[in-house]
Each structure stands twice: as C-alpha cells, then as structure tokens.
PDB file of C-alpha atoms in Angstrom:
ATOM      1  CA  MET A 362       6.981  -7.479  -5.753  1.00  0.00           C
ATOM      2  CA  THR A 363       7.596 -10.810  -4.016  1.00  0.00           C
ATOM      3  CA  GLY A 364      10.644 -11.957  -2.134  1.00  0.00           C
ATOM      4  CA  HIS A 365      12.938 -14.864  -2.883  1.00  0.00           C
ATOM      5  CA  THR A 366      13.334 -17.247   0.066  1.00  0.00           C
ATOM      6  CA  THR A 367      16.511 -19.211   0.643  1.00  0.00           C
ATOM      7  CA  THR A 368      18.927 -20.331   3.345  1.00  0.00           C
ATOM      8  CA  VAL A 369      22.453 -19.017   3.784  1.00  0.00           C
ATOM      9  CA  LYS A 370      25.317 -20.604   5.707  1.00  0.00           C
ATOM     10  CA  ALA A 371      27.100 -18.056   7.899  1.00  0.00           C
ATOM     11  CA  ASN A 372      29.145 -18.268  11.114  1.00  0.00           C
ATOM     12  CA  GLY A 373      28.690 -22.035  11.235  1.00  0.00           C
ATOM     13  CA  VAL A 374      24.885 -21.972  11.154  1.00  0.00           C
ATOM     14  CA  THR A 375      22.146 -21.887   8.541  1.00  0.00           C
ATOM     15  CA  LEU A 376      19.984 -18.762   8.420  1.00  0.00           C
ATOM     16  CA  GLY A 377      16.622 -18.528   6.702  1.00  0.00           C
ATOM     17  CA  ALA A 378      16.440 -15.415   4.532  1.00  0.00           C
ATOM     18  CA  GLU A 379      14.187 -13.666   2.047  1.00  0.00           C
ATOM     19  CA  SER A 380      15.479 -11.185  -0.535  1.00  0.00           C
ATOM     20  CA  PHE A 381      13.730  -8.286  -2.264  1.00  0.00           C
ATOM     21  CA  GLY A 382      15.056  -6.016  -4.996  1.00  0.00           C
ATOM     22  CA  ASP A 383      18.144  -5.911  -7.199  1.00  0.00           C
ATOM     23  CA  ASP A 384      21.033  -8.127  -6.078  1.00  0.00           C
ATOM     24  CA  ASP A 385      23.480  -5.407  -7.132  1.00  0.00           C
ATOM     25  CA  ALA A 386      21.845  -2.658  -5.036  1.00  0.00           C
ATOM     26  CA  PRO A 387      23.151  -1.562  -1.609  1.00  0.00           C
ATOM     27  CA  LEU A 388      22.192  -4.138   1.033  1.00  0.00           C
ATOM     28  CA  VAL A 389      19.722  -3.513   3.851  1.00  0.00           C
ATOM     29  CA  LEU A 390      19.868  -6.463   6.277  1.00  0.00           C
ATOM     30  CA  LEU A 391      16.838  -6.878   8.552  1.00  0.00           C
ATOM     31  CA  ALA A 392      17.390  -8.991  11.682  1.00  0.00           C
ATOM     32  CA  GLY A 393      14.146 -10.568  12.850  1.00  0.00           C
ATOM     33  CA  GLY A 394      12.642  -9.912  16.246  1.00  0.00           C
ATOM     34  CA  THR A 395      12.573 -13.686  16.253  1.00  0.00           C
ATOM     35  CA  THR A 396      11.488 -14.582  12.739  1.00  0.00           C
ATOM     36  CA  MET A 397      11.985 -12.465   9.628  1.00  0.00           C
ATOM     37  CA  LEU A 398       8.233 -11.761   9.592  1.00  0.00           C
ATOM     38  CA  SER A 399       8.714  -9.171  12.345  1.00  0.00           C
ATOM     39  CA  TRP A 400       9.528  -6.937   9.352  1.00  0.00           C
ATOM     40  CA  PRO A 401       6.362  -6.262   7.296  1.00  0.00           C
ATOM     41  CA  ASP A 402       6.266  -7.270   3.641  1.00  0.00           C
ATOM     42  CA  ALA A 403       5.272  -3.731   2.684  1.00  0.00           C
ATOM     43  CA  LEU A 404       8.355  -2.216   4.318  1.00  0.00           C
ATOM     44  CA  CYS A 405      10.658  -4.660   2.509  1.00  0.00           C
ATOM     45  CA  GLU A 406       8.934  -3.892  -0.794  1.00  0.00           C
ATOM     46  CA  ARG A 407       9.100  -0.129  -0.299  1.00  0.00           C
ATOM     47  CA  LEU A 408      12.810  -0.227   0.598  1.00  0.00           C
ATOM     48  CA  ALA A 409      13.486  -2.345  -2.485  1.00  0.00           C
ATOM     49  CA  ALA A 410      11.519   0.090  -4.643  1.00  0.00           C
ATOM     50  CA  GLY A 411      13.776   2.794  -3.194  1.00  0.00           C
ATOM     51  CA  GLY A 412      16.819   1.157  -4.757  1.00  0.00           C
ATOM     52  CA  ARG A 413      17.923  -1.231  -2.039  1.00  0.00           C
ATOM     53  CA  ARG A 414      18.575  -4.948  -1.899  1.00  0.00           C
ATOM     54  CA  VAL A 415      16.592  -6.005   1.150  1.00  0.00           C
ATOM     55  CA  VAL A 416      17.260  -9.257   2.996  1.00  0.00           C
ATOM     56  CA  ARG A 417      15.249 -10.123   6.087  1.00  0.00           C
ATOM     57  CA  TYR A 418      16.334 -13.174   8.074  1.00  0.00           C
ATOM     58  CA  ASP A 419      15.371 -15.483  10.936  1.00  0.00           C
ATOM     59  CA  LEU A 420      17.481 -15.543  14.078  1.00  0.00           C
ATOM     60  CA  ARG A 421      18.730 -18.936  15.240  1.00  0.00           C
ATOM     61  CA  ASP A 422      16.039 -21.201  16.700  1.00  0.00           C
ATOM     62  CA  SER A 423      13.353 -19.610  14.537  1.00  0.00           C
ATOM     63  CA  GLY A 424      11.915 -19.931  11.038  1.00  0.00           C
ATOM     64  CA  ALA A 425      14.179 -21.673   8.546  1.00  0.00           C
ATOM     65  CA  SER A 426      17.325 -21.035  10.582  1.00  0.00           C
ATOM     66  CA  THR A 427      19.302 -23.617  12.553  1.00  0.00           C
ATOM     67  CA  THR A 428      17.166 -24.923  15.415  1.00  0.00           C
ATOM     68  CA  ARG A 429      18.807 -27.046  18.085  1.00  0.00           C
ATOM     69  CA  ASP A 430      17.427 -26.735  21.622  1.00  0.00           C
ATOM     70  CA  PRO A 431      15.316 -23.607  22.189  1.00  0.00           C
ATOM     71  CA  GLU A 432      14.910 -24.548  25.847  1.00  0.00           C
ATOM     72  CA  ALA A 433      18.684 -24.352  26.449  1.00  0.00           C
ATOM     73  CA  PRO A 434      20.342 -22.060  23.882  1.00  0.00           C
ATOM     74  CA  ALA A 435      24.118 -22.511  23.715  1.00  0.00           C
ATOM     75  CA  TYR A 436      24.808 -19.035  22.337  1.00  0.00           C
ATOM     76  CA  THR A 437      24.594 -15.386  23.369  1.00  0.00           C
ATOM     77  CA  LEU A 438      23.506 -12.094  21.813  1.00  0.00           C
ATOM     78  CA  ARG A 439      27.151 -11.646  20.843  1.00  0.00           C
ATOM     79  CA  ASP A 440      27.016 -14.852  18.780  1.00  0.00           C
ATOM     80  CA  LEU A 441      23.878 -13.597  17.032  1.00  0.00           C
ATOM     81  CA  ALA A 442      25.715 -10.355  16.296  1.00  0.00           C
ATOM     82  CA  ALA A 443      28.514 -12.358  14.682  1.00  0.00           C
ATOM     83  CA  ASP A 444      25.827 -14.121  12.595  1.00  0.00           C
ATOM     84  CA  ALA A 445      24.716 -10.740  11.217  1.00  0.00           C
ATOM     85  CA  ALA A 446      28.241  -9.751  10.224  1.00  0.00           C
ATOM     86  CA  ALA A 447      28.938 -13.156   8.660  1.00  0.00           C
ATOM     87  CA  LEU A 448      25.627 -13.054   6.778  1.00  0.00           C
ATOM     88  CA  THR A 449      26.577  -9.662   5.334  1.00  0.00           C
ATOM     89  CA  ASP A 450      29.793 -11.201   4.027  1.00  0.00           C
ATOM     90  CA  ALA A 451      28.035 -14.313   2.711  1.00  0.00           C
ATOM     91  CA  LEU A 452      25.633 -12.105   0.774  1.00  0.00           C
ATOM     92  CA  GLY A 453      28.487 -10.041  -0.622  1.00  0.00           C
ATOM     93  CA  GLY A 454      26.891  -6.881   0.746  1.00  0.00           C
ATOM     94  CA  ARG A 455      29.528  -5.360   3.047  1.00  0.00           C
ATOM     95  CA  PRO A 456      29.065  -2.712   4.307  1.00  0.00           C
ATOM     96  CA  ALA A 457      25.325  -3.098   4.842  1.00  0.00           C
ATOM     97  CA  HIS A 458      22.626  -1.031   6.470  1.00  0.00           C
ATOM     98  CA  LEU A 459      21.734  -3.229   9.466  1.00  0.00           C
ATOM     99  CA  ALA A 460      18.287  -3.014  11.042  1.00  0.00           C
ATOM    100  CA  GLY A 461      17.015  -4.919  14.055  1.00  0.00           C
ATOM    101  CA  ILE A 462      13.626  -5.042  15.760  1.00  0.00           C
ATOM    102  CA  GLY A 463      12.953  -6.199  19.338  1.00  0.00           C
ATOM    103  CA  VAL A 464      15.698  -8.637  20.342  1.00  0.00           C
ATOM    104  CA  GLY A 465      17.024  -8.156  16.800  1.00  0.00           C
ATOM    105  CA  GLY A 466      17.629  -4.544  17.791  1.00  0.00           C
ATOM    106  CA  MET A 467      19.818  -5.724  20.658  1.00  0.00           C
ATOM    107  CA  VAL A 468      21.684  -7.949  18.199  1.00  0.00           C
ATOM    108  CA  ALA A 469      22.124  -5.007  15.834  1.00  0.00           C
ATOM    109  CA  GLN A 470      23.600  -2.769  18.524  1.00  0.00           C
ATOM    110  CA  VAL A 471      26.153  -5.403  19.504  1.00  0.00           C
ATOM    111  CA  ALA A 472      26.941  -6.131  15.847  1.00  0.00           C
ATOM    112  CA  ALA A 473      27.606  -2.453  15.140  1.00  0.00           C
ATOM    113  CA  LEU A 474      30.015  -2.336  18.094  1.00  0.00           C
ATOM    114  CA  ASP A 475      31.758  -5.676  17.539  1.00  0.00           C
ATOM    115  CA  HIS A 476      31.871  -5.586  13.714  1.00  0.00           C
ATOM    116  CA  PRO A 477      31.774  -1.887  12.714  1.00  0.00           C
ATOM    117  CA  ASP A 478      33.429  -2.436   9.323  1.00  0.00           C
ATOM    118  CA  ALA A 479      30.579  -4.738   8.234  1.00  0.00           C
ATOM    119  CA  PHE A 480      27.943  -2.012   8.413  1.00  0.00           C
ATOM    120  CA  SER A 481      27.256   1.413   6.917  1.00  0.00           C
ATOM    121  CA  ALA A 482      24.114   2.443   8.827  1.00  0.00           C
ATOM    122  CA  LEU A 483      21.961   1.249  11.715  1.00  0.00           C
ATOM    123  CA  THR A 484      18.209   1.170  12.352  1.00  0.00           C
ATOM    124  CA  LEU A 485      16.941   0.090  15.770  1.00  0.00           C
ATOM    125  CA  ALA A 486      13.213  -0.541  16.159  1.00  0.00           C
ATOM    126  CA  GLY A 487      11.262  -1.321  19.324  1.00  0.00           C
ATOM    127  CA  THR A 488      14.272  -2.302  21.407  1.00  0.00           C
ATOM    128  CA  ARG A 489      16.453  -1.299  24.354  1.00  0.00           C
ATOM    129  CA  ALA A 490      20.137  -1.037  25.259  1.00  0.00           C
ATOM    130  CA  VAL A 491      20.374  -3.849  27.820  1.00  0.00           C
ATOM    131  CA  ALA A 492      19.986  -7.614  27.502  1.00  0.00           C
ATOM    132  CA  PRO A 493      16.801  -9.477  28.469  1.00  0.00           C
ATOM    133  CA  GLY A 494      16.176  -9.442  32.198  1.00  0.00           C
ATOM    134  CA  PRO A 495      15.861  -6.574  34.675  1.00  0.00           C
ATOM    135  CA  PRO A 496      16.601  -3.188  33.050  1.00  0.00           C
ATOM    136  CA  ASP A 497      18.972  -0.536  34.359  1.00  0.00           C
ATOM    137  CA  ASP A 498      17.554   1.660  37.118  1.00  0.00           C
ATOM    138  CA  ASP A 499      17.077   4.600  34.742  1.00  0.00           C
ATOM    139  CA  LEU A 500      15.174   2.557  32.137  1.00  0.00           C
ATOM    140  CA  PRO A 501      11.491   1.593  32.366  1.00  0.00           C
ATOM    141  CA  ASP A 502      10.655  -2.103  32.557  1.00  0.00           C
ATOM    142  CA  HIS A 503       7.775  -3.823  30.794  1.00  0.00           C
ATOM    143  CA  ASP A 504       4.390  -2.488  31.874  1.00  0.00           C
ATOM    144  CA  GLN A 505       3.569  -4.957  34.626  1.00  0.00           C
ATOM    145  CA  ALA A 506      -0.226  -4.862  34.255  1.00  0.00           C
ATOM    146  CA  THR A 507       0.154  -5.623  30.559  1.00  0.00           C
ATOM    147  CA  MET A 508       2.624  -8.435  31.245  1.00  0.00           C
ATOM    148  CA  SER A 509       0.289  -9.975  33.834  1.00  0.00           C
ATOM    149  CA  ARG A 510      -2.527 -10.048  31.289  1.00  0.00           C
ATOM    150  CA  LEU A 511      -0.231 -11.314  28.547  1.00  0.00           C
ATOM    151  CA  PHE A 512       1.289 -14.181  30.512  1.00  0.00           C
ATOM    152  CA  GLY A 513      -1.985 -14.993  32.235  1.00  0.00           C
ATOM    153  CA  HIS A 514      -3.407 -15.961  28.863  1.00  0.00           C
ATOM    154  CA  PRO A 515      -3.487 -19.796  28.509  1.00  0.00           C
ATOM    155  CA  MET A 516      -0.984 -21.264  26.079  1.00  0.00           C
ATOM    156  CA  PRO A 517      -2.537 -22.713  22.907  1.00  0.00           C
ATOM    157  CA  ASP A 518      -2.323 -26.178  21.429  1.00  0.00           C
ATOM    158  CA  TRP A 519       0.803 -25.552  19.358  1.00  0.00           C
ATOM    159  CA  SER A 520      -0.210 -28.224  16.855  1.00  0.00           C
ATOM    160  CA  ASP A 521      -3.375 -26.281  15.996  1.00  0.00           C
ATOM    161  CA  ARG A 522      -2.720 -23.394  13.594  1.00  0.00           C
ATOM    162  CA  GLU A 523      -6.048 -21.693  14.324  1.00  0.00           C
ATOM    163  CA  ALA A 524      -5.478 -21.882  18.073  1.00  0.00           C
ATOM    164  CA  VAL A 525      -2.000 -20.372  17.677  1.00  0.00           C
ATOM    165  CA  ALA A 526      -3.383 -17.593  15.475  1.00  0.00           C
ATOM    166  CA  ASP A 527      -6.132 -16.872  18.040  1.00  0.00           C
ATOM    167  CA  PHE A 528      -3.517 -16.735  20.794  1.00  0.00           C
ATOM    168  CA  ALA A 529      -1.406 -14.267  18.789  1.00  0.00           C
ATOM    169  CA  ALA A 530      -4.409 -12.066  18.074  1.00  0.00           C
ATOM    170  CA  ALA A 531      -5.354 -11.954  21.753  1.00  0.00           C
ATOM    171  CA  GLY A 532      -1.782 -11.083  22.713  1.00  0.00           C
ATOM    172  CA  ALA A 533      -1.651  -8.309  20.127  1.00  0.00           C
ATOM    173  CA  GLU A 534      -4.826  -6.796  21.520  1.00  0.00           C
ATOM    174  CA  ILE A 535      -3.308  -6.762  25.013  1.00  0.00           C
ATOM    175  CA  LEU A 536      -0.131  -5.101  23.692  1.00  0.00           C
ATOM    176  CA  GLY A 537      -2.043  -2.527  21.677  1.00  0.00           C
ATOM    177  CA  ASP A 538      -1.176  -3.961  18.268  1.00  0.00           C
ATOM    178  CA  ASP A 539      -3.513  -4.875  15.400  1.00  0.00           C
ATOM    179  CA  PRO A 540      -5.008  -8.305  16.210  1.00  0.00           C
ATOM    180  CA  VAL A 541      -5.998  -8.961  12.586  1.00  0.00           C
ATOM    181  CA  ALA A 542      -2.444  -8.378  11.363  1.00  0.00           C
ATOM    182  CA  ALA A 543      -1.022 -10.421  14.253  1.00  0.00           C
ATOM    183  CA  ARG A 544      -3.326 -13.338  13.434  1.00  0.00           C
ATOM    184  CA  ALA A 545      -2.182 -13.358   9.802  1.00  0.00           C
ATOM    185  CA  VAL A 546       1.511 -13.194  10.715  1.00  0.00           C
ATOM    186  CA  ALA A 547       1.145 -15.946  13.326  1.00  0.00           C
ATOM    187  CA  ALA A 548      -0.432 -18.250  10.750  1.00  0.00           C
ATOM    188  CA  ARG A 549       2.474 -17.609   8.372  1.00  0.00           C
ATOM    189  CA  ILE A 550       4.982 -18.257  11.167  1.00  0.00           C
ATOM    190  CA  TRP A 551       3.187 -21.509  12.059  1.00  0.00           C
ATOM    191  CA  TYR A 552       3.580 -22.791   8.506  1.00  0.00           C
ATOM    192  CA  ARG A 553       7.298 -21.881   8.536  1.00  0.00           C
ATOM    193  CA  THR A 554       7.988 -23.548  11.894  1.00  0.00           C
ATOM    194  CA  PRO A 555       9.871 -26.877  11.676  1.00  0.00           C
ATOM    195  CA  GLY A 556       7.513 -29.061  13.706  1.00  0.00           C
ATOM    196  CA  THR A 557       4.965 -28.562  16.465  1.00  0.00           C
ATOM    197  CA  ALA A 558       7.136 -29.253  19.516  1.00  0.00           C
ATOM    198  CA  PRO A 559       6.011 -26.651  22.077  1.00  0.00           C
ATOM    199  CA  ALA A 560       9.526 -25.253  22.655  1.00  0.00           C
ATOM    200  CA  VAL A 561      10.097 -24.763  18.935  1.00  0.00           C
ATOM    201  CA  GLN A 562       6.691 -23.164  18.387  1.00  0.00           C
ATOM    202  CA  MET A 563       7.222 -20.854  21.366  1.00  0.00           C
ATOM    203  CA  ALA A 564      10.611 -19.818  19.998  1.00  0.00           C
ATOM    204  CA  ASN A 565       8.968 -18.894  16.710  1.00  0.00           C
ATOM    205  CA  GLN A 566       5.792 -17.288  18.025  1.00  0.00           C
ATOM    206  CA  LEU A 567       6.908 -15.767  21.331  1.00  0.00           C
ATOM    207  CA  GLY A 568      10.690 -15.681  21.204  1.00  0.00           C
ATOM    208  CA  MET A 569      10.902 -17.123  24.718  1.00  0.00           C
ATOM    209  CA  VAL A 570      14.325 -18.582  23.892  1.00  0.00           C
ATOM    210  CA  PHE A 571      15.696 -15.066  23.460  1.00  0.00           C
ATOM    211  CA  SER A 572      14.605 -14.031  26.941  1.00  0.00           C
ATOM    212  CA  ARG A 573      17.363 -16.344  28.178  1.00  0.00           C
ATOM    213  CA  LEU A 574      20.181 -14.712  26.214  1.00  0.00           C
ATOM    214  CA  ASP A 575      22.847 -12.547  27.806  1.00  0.00           C
ATOM    215  CA  CYS A 576      25.664 -10.440  26.439  1.00  0.00           C
ATOM    216  CA  ALA A 577      28.864 -10.243  28.456  1.00  0.00           C
ATOM    217  CA  PRO A 578      30.314  -7.741  28.831  1.00  0.00           C
ATOM    218  CA  ARG A 579      27.456  -5.217  28.731  1.00  0.00           C
ATOM    219  CA  TRP A 580      27.241  -3.025  25.652  1.00  0.00           C
ATOM    220  CA  ARG A 581      25.198  -0.001  26.749  1.00  0.00           C
ATOM    221  CA  GLU A 582      28.242   1.875  28.003  1.00  0.00           C
ATOM    222  CA  ARG A 583      29.837   1.465  24.564  1.00  0.00           C
ATOM    223  CA  LEU A 584      26.992   3.034  22.586  1.00  0.00           C
ATOM    224  CA  PRO A 585      28.895   6.358  22.230  1.00  0.00           C
ATOM    225  CA  GLU A 586      31.476   4.399  20.174  1.00  0.00           C
ATOM    226  CA  ILE A 587      28.926   3.844  17.373  1.00  0.00           C
ATOM    227  CA  LYS A 588      29.861   6.108  14.466  1.00  0.00           C
ATOM    228  CA  LEU A 589      27.264   4.843  11.994  1.00  0.00           C
ATOM    229  CA  PRO A 590      24.318   6.975  10.894  1.00  0.00           C
ATOM    230  CA  THR A 591      21.597   5.675  13.206  1.00  0.00           C
ATOM    231  CA  LEU A 592      17.802   5.750  13.232  1.00  0.00           C
ATOM    232  CA  VAL A 593      15.893   4.760  16.378  1.00  0.00           C
ATOM    233  CA  VAL A 594      12.219   3.896  15.734  1.00  0.00           C
ATOM    234  CA  HIS A 595       9.752   3.292  18.539  1.00  0.00           C
ATOM    235  CA  GLY A 596       6.004   3.214  19.172  1.00  0.00           C
ATOM    236  CA  ARG A 597       4.722   5.789  21.639  1.00  0.00           C
ATOM    237  CA  ARG A 598       2.245   3.185  22.940  1.00  0.00           C
ATOM    238  CA  ASP A 599       4.771   0.358  23.362  1.00  0.00           C
ATOM    239  CA  ARG A 600       4.032  -1.349  26.692  1.00  0.00           C
ATOM    240  CA  PHE A 601       6.685  -4.030  26.287  1.00  0.00           C
ATOM    241  CA  PHE A 602       9.659  -1.697  25.907  1.00  0.00           C
ATOM    242  CA  PRO A 603       8.321   1.746  26.915  1.00  0.00           C
ATOM    243  CA  VAL A 604       9.523   4.606  24.713  1.00  0.00           C
ATOM    244  CA  ALA A 605      12.036   5.948  27.249  1.00  0.00           C
ATOM    245  CA  ASN A 606      14.218   2.980  26.263  1.00  0.00           C
ATOM    246  CA  ALA A 607      14.444   4.375  22.731  1.00  0.00           C
ATOM    247  CA  GLU A 608      15.062   7.880  24.014  1.00  0.00           C
ATOM    248  CA  ALA A 609      18.060   6.579  25.979  1.00  0.00           C
ATOM    249  CA  ILE A 610      19.523   4.848  22.923  1.00  0.00           C
ATOM    250  CA  ALA A 611      19.101   7.973  20.812  1.00  0.00           C
ATOM    251  CA  ARG A 612      20.831  10.090  23.460  1.00  0.00           C
ATOM    252  CA  GLU A 613      23.754   7.730  23.810  1.00  0.00           C
ATOM    253  CA  ILE A 614      24.542   7.085  20.123  1.00  0.00           C
ATOM    254  CA  PRO A 615      26.120  10.244  18.695  1.00  0.00           C
ATOM    255  CA  GLY A 616      23.911  11.927  16.101  1.00  0.00           C
ATOM    256  CA  ALA A 617      21.154   9.310  16.250  1.00  0.00           C
ATOM    257  CA  ARG A 618      17.706  10.339  15.005  1.00  0.00           C
ATOM    258  CA  LEU A 619      14.693   9.320  17.112  1.00  0.00           C
ATOM    259  CA  LEU A 620      11.487   8.618  15.194  1.00  0.00           C
ATOM    260  CA  VAL A 621       8.561   8.092  17.558  1.00  0.00           C
ATOM    261  CA  LEU A 622       5.454   6.577  15.971  1.00  0.00           C
ATOM    262  CA  GLU A 623       2.637   8.228  17.900  1.00  0.00           C
ATOM    263  CA  GLU A 624      -0.045   5.619  17.140  1.00  0.00           C
ATOM    264  CA  ALA A 625       2.159   2.480  17.262  1.00  0.00           C
ATOM    265  CA  ALA A 626       2.779  -0.069  20.013  1.00  0.00           C
ATOM    266  CA  THR A 627       5.237  -2.977  19.584  1.00  0.00           C
ATOM    267  CA  ALA A 628       4.608  -3.958  15.951  1.00  0.00           C
ATOM    268  CA  ILE A 629       5.219  -1.786  12.880  1.00  0.00           C
ATOM    269  CA  PRO A 630       1.771  -0.743  11.610  1.00  0.00           C
ATOM    270  CA  ASP A 631       0.958  -0.299   7.928  1.00  0.00           C
ATOM    271  CA  THR A 632       0.308   3.394   8.561  1.00  0.00           C
ATOM    272  CA  ALA A 633       3.976   3.927   9.503  1.00  0.00           C
ATOM    273  CA  ILE A 634       5.560   2.154   6.511  1.00  0.00           C
ATOM    274  CA  ASP A 635       6.055   5.270   4.388  1.00  0.00           C
ATOM    275  CA  GLU A 636       7.570   7.297   7.221  1.00  0.00           C
ATOM    276  CA  ILE A 637       9.967   4.529   8.247  1.00  0.00           C
ATOM    277  CA  THR A 638      10.979   3.811   4.652  1.00  0.00           C
ATOM    278  CA  GLU A 639      11.801   7.476   4.014  1.00  0.00           C
ATOM    279  CA  ALA A 640      13.825   7.715   7.226  1.00  0.00           C
ATOM    280  CA  MET A 641      15.771   4.510   6.510  1.00  0.00           C
ATOM    281  CA  LEU A 642      16.554   5.480   2.930  1.00  0.00           C
ATOM    282  CA  ALA A 643      17.810   8.858   4.156  1.00  0.00           C
ATOM    283  CA  LEU A 644      20.536   7.088   6.170  1.00  0.00           C
ATOM    284  CA  GLY A 645      22.147   5.914   2.939  1.00  0.00           C
TER     285      GLY A 645
END
C-alpha cells in the first residue's frame, strides 16, 4: 500500500499531507513531529489496513507545508492546533482521531482542548505537557549528558544529502534510536525540503524552529478537561523526553491508557508497530 501525497489549504496556510486507505473510512490524522515522516510508513499502512483513512501531515515550516521564516516563527503552538482542526474540516473527516508525536503531541493536546468537537480520540507519542523550554519542577528535563553529546556534534553541510543523512544517523545513535532507519528518513526529508538554506533544512531535520514556540496560556492544568479516549505512547529509553513526562500526561487526562515501549527511545521502532496499531484502533 502506498500513500497519496498532496497539499491542503487550511487555516490560511498550505499543509503537506499524505493519505492512506479508503477516503470514506474514519479519519486518523497524524501531526508530524516536524515532518510527516515522524510517523513510520508501516504504521500508516497498518492503520489503513485496519479500516481507517490515515492522513499524516507536515507542520508549518517543514516538508511541503507553508514555509516563511523558520528563524522567526510568527505563530504559536495554539496556531498549529488550529491548523489540525481546520485540516480535519478540509478533509471532511470530523470528528477525527488525532495523533501527535514530539512537538506534534503538544499540538495535539492543545487541539483537543481548544477544538474538542473536531476530534473523537487522541494519541500522544513521545511528548510532554508543557511547551518547549524549561519543564515544570515535577517533570524531568532532557538528559543533559545526551544533549551535550547531541549538540556538540558539528552541523553538516545542509546542501549535501549524504552529510545530512550521516548527521541524522549519528544523532539517532546518541539518542538510542536506530541509526540505519534515521539515515533513511533523513534522506527522504532532505529530498522533500524546499531548498538548502540552513534554517529551512534545520527546521525539517531538527525542528529547531519549534523549540521557539510557546503556548499562552499554559495547557497542562487543563488536561483533566479532555474527555476523549486517549492513548499515551512513550519509549522507556527516551532521553529527550524521559518517560515520567508521559506518566504525568496519563495521570492527568481522565481514563488515559499509558503504553510504554520497553525497548524504544524517541523514534517509533518497527518492532512496536503492531502493538501501537492495535492500541490506536481500540480507541475507535
């Protein structure tokens, strides 16, 4: 099964999207953790085989979506949440099962709170309940030794696909992810990136633009308002957002199920696809 790539206008911007499955099936909308490729092909295909219409999409300033100035984004996480709700309407899929990974998981939480009628279920993968920046006192921050190694790695020549792929593989190894898979995804992202300007490539490969985004007012205190069936997925070995972040989300959203992937770090490994698919389909 292969996806159909397109662009969709929603909330005043253009969003790159890829669809899998029957257009008349219930919609599962996957918000990228920068680009849509944060969500593995195999997961999209398995969800579609389970009777869902799956659409994964690029956040602004990544992939085929509207890219303006990644060094000075003029939007917030709340605007990205409005994009998700508007995209659901543009696709004719309301209410949709909304899933977000990484920063996309932050977007998904805000979207579920700000636009509850647009969504029927919520999956949050590898994320936390506060915006980029220092975490709350009761939440663990990024593992500092890992971050020092990660950011001490020299930046690549962004115009060189092989150098970018090597850089991604090295970063994956530091984070505990599969470097071979990371290399392949980075090469695909490179081909989808509109130009080789360093800021644009960084937005696509590293998501640095999203580290500058805020969400005012805070949303963590509102998590108990979420009434949607919710699945929280997290890697036990995640050094970027340690697993206690997921445990907090699952405690604070009524009835949420926590699925901890014992052998996973930040990325979704192939070995977890079946388990995640089954858990997501069970939400409805």
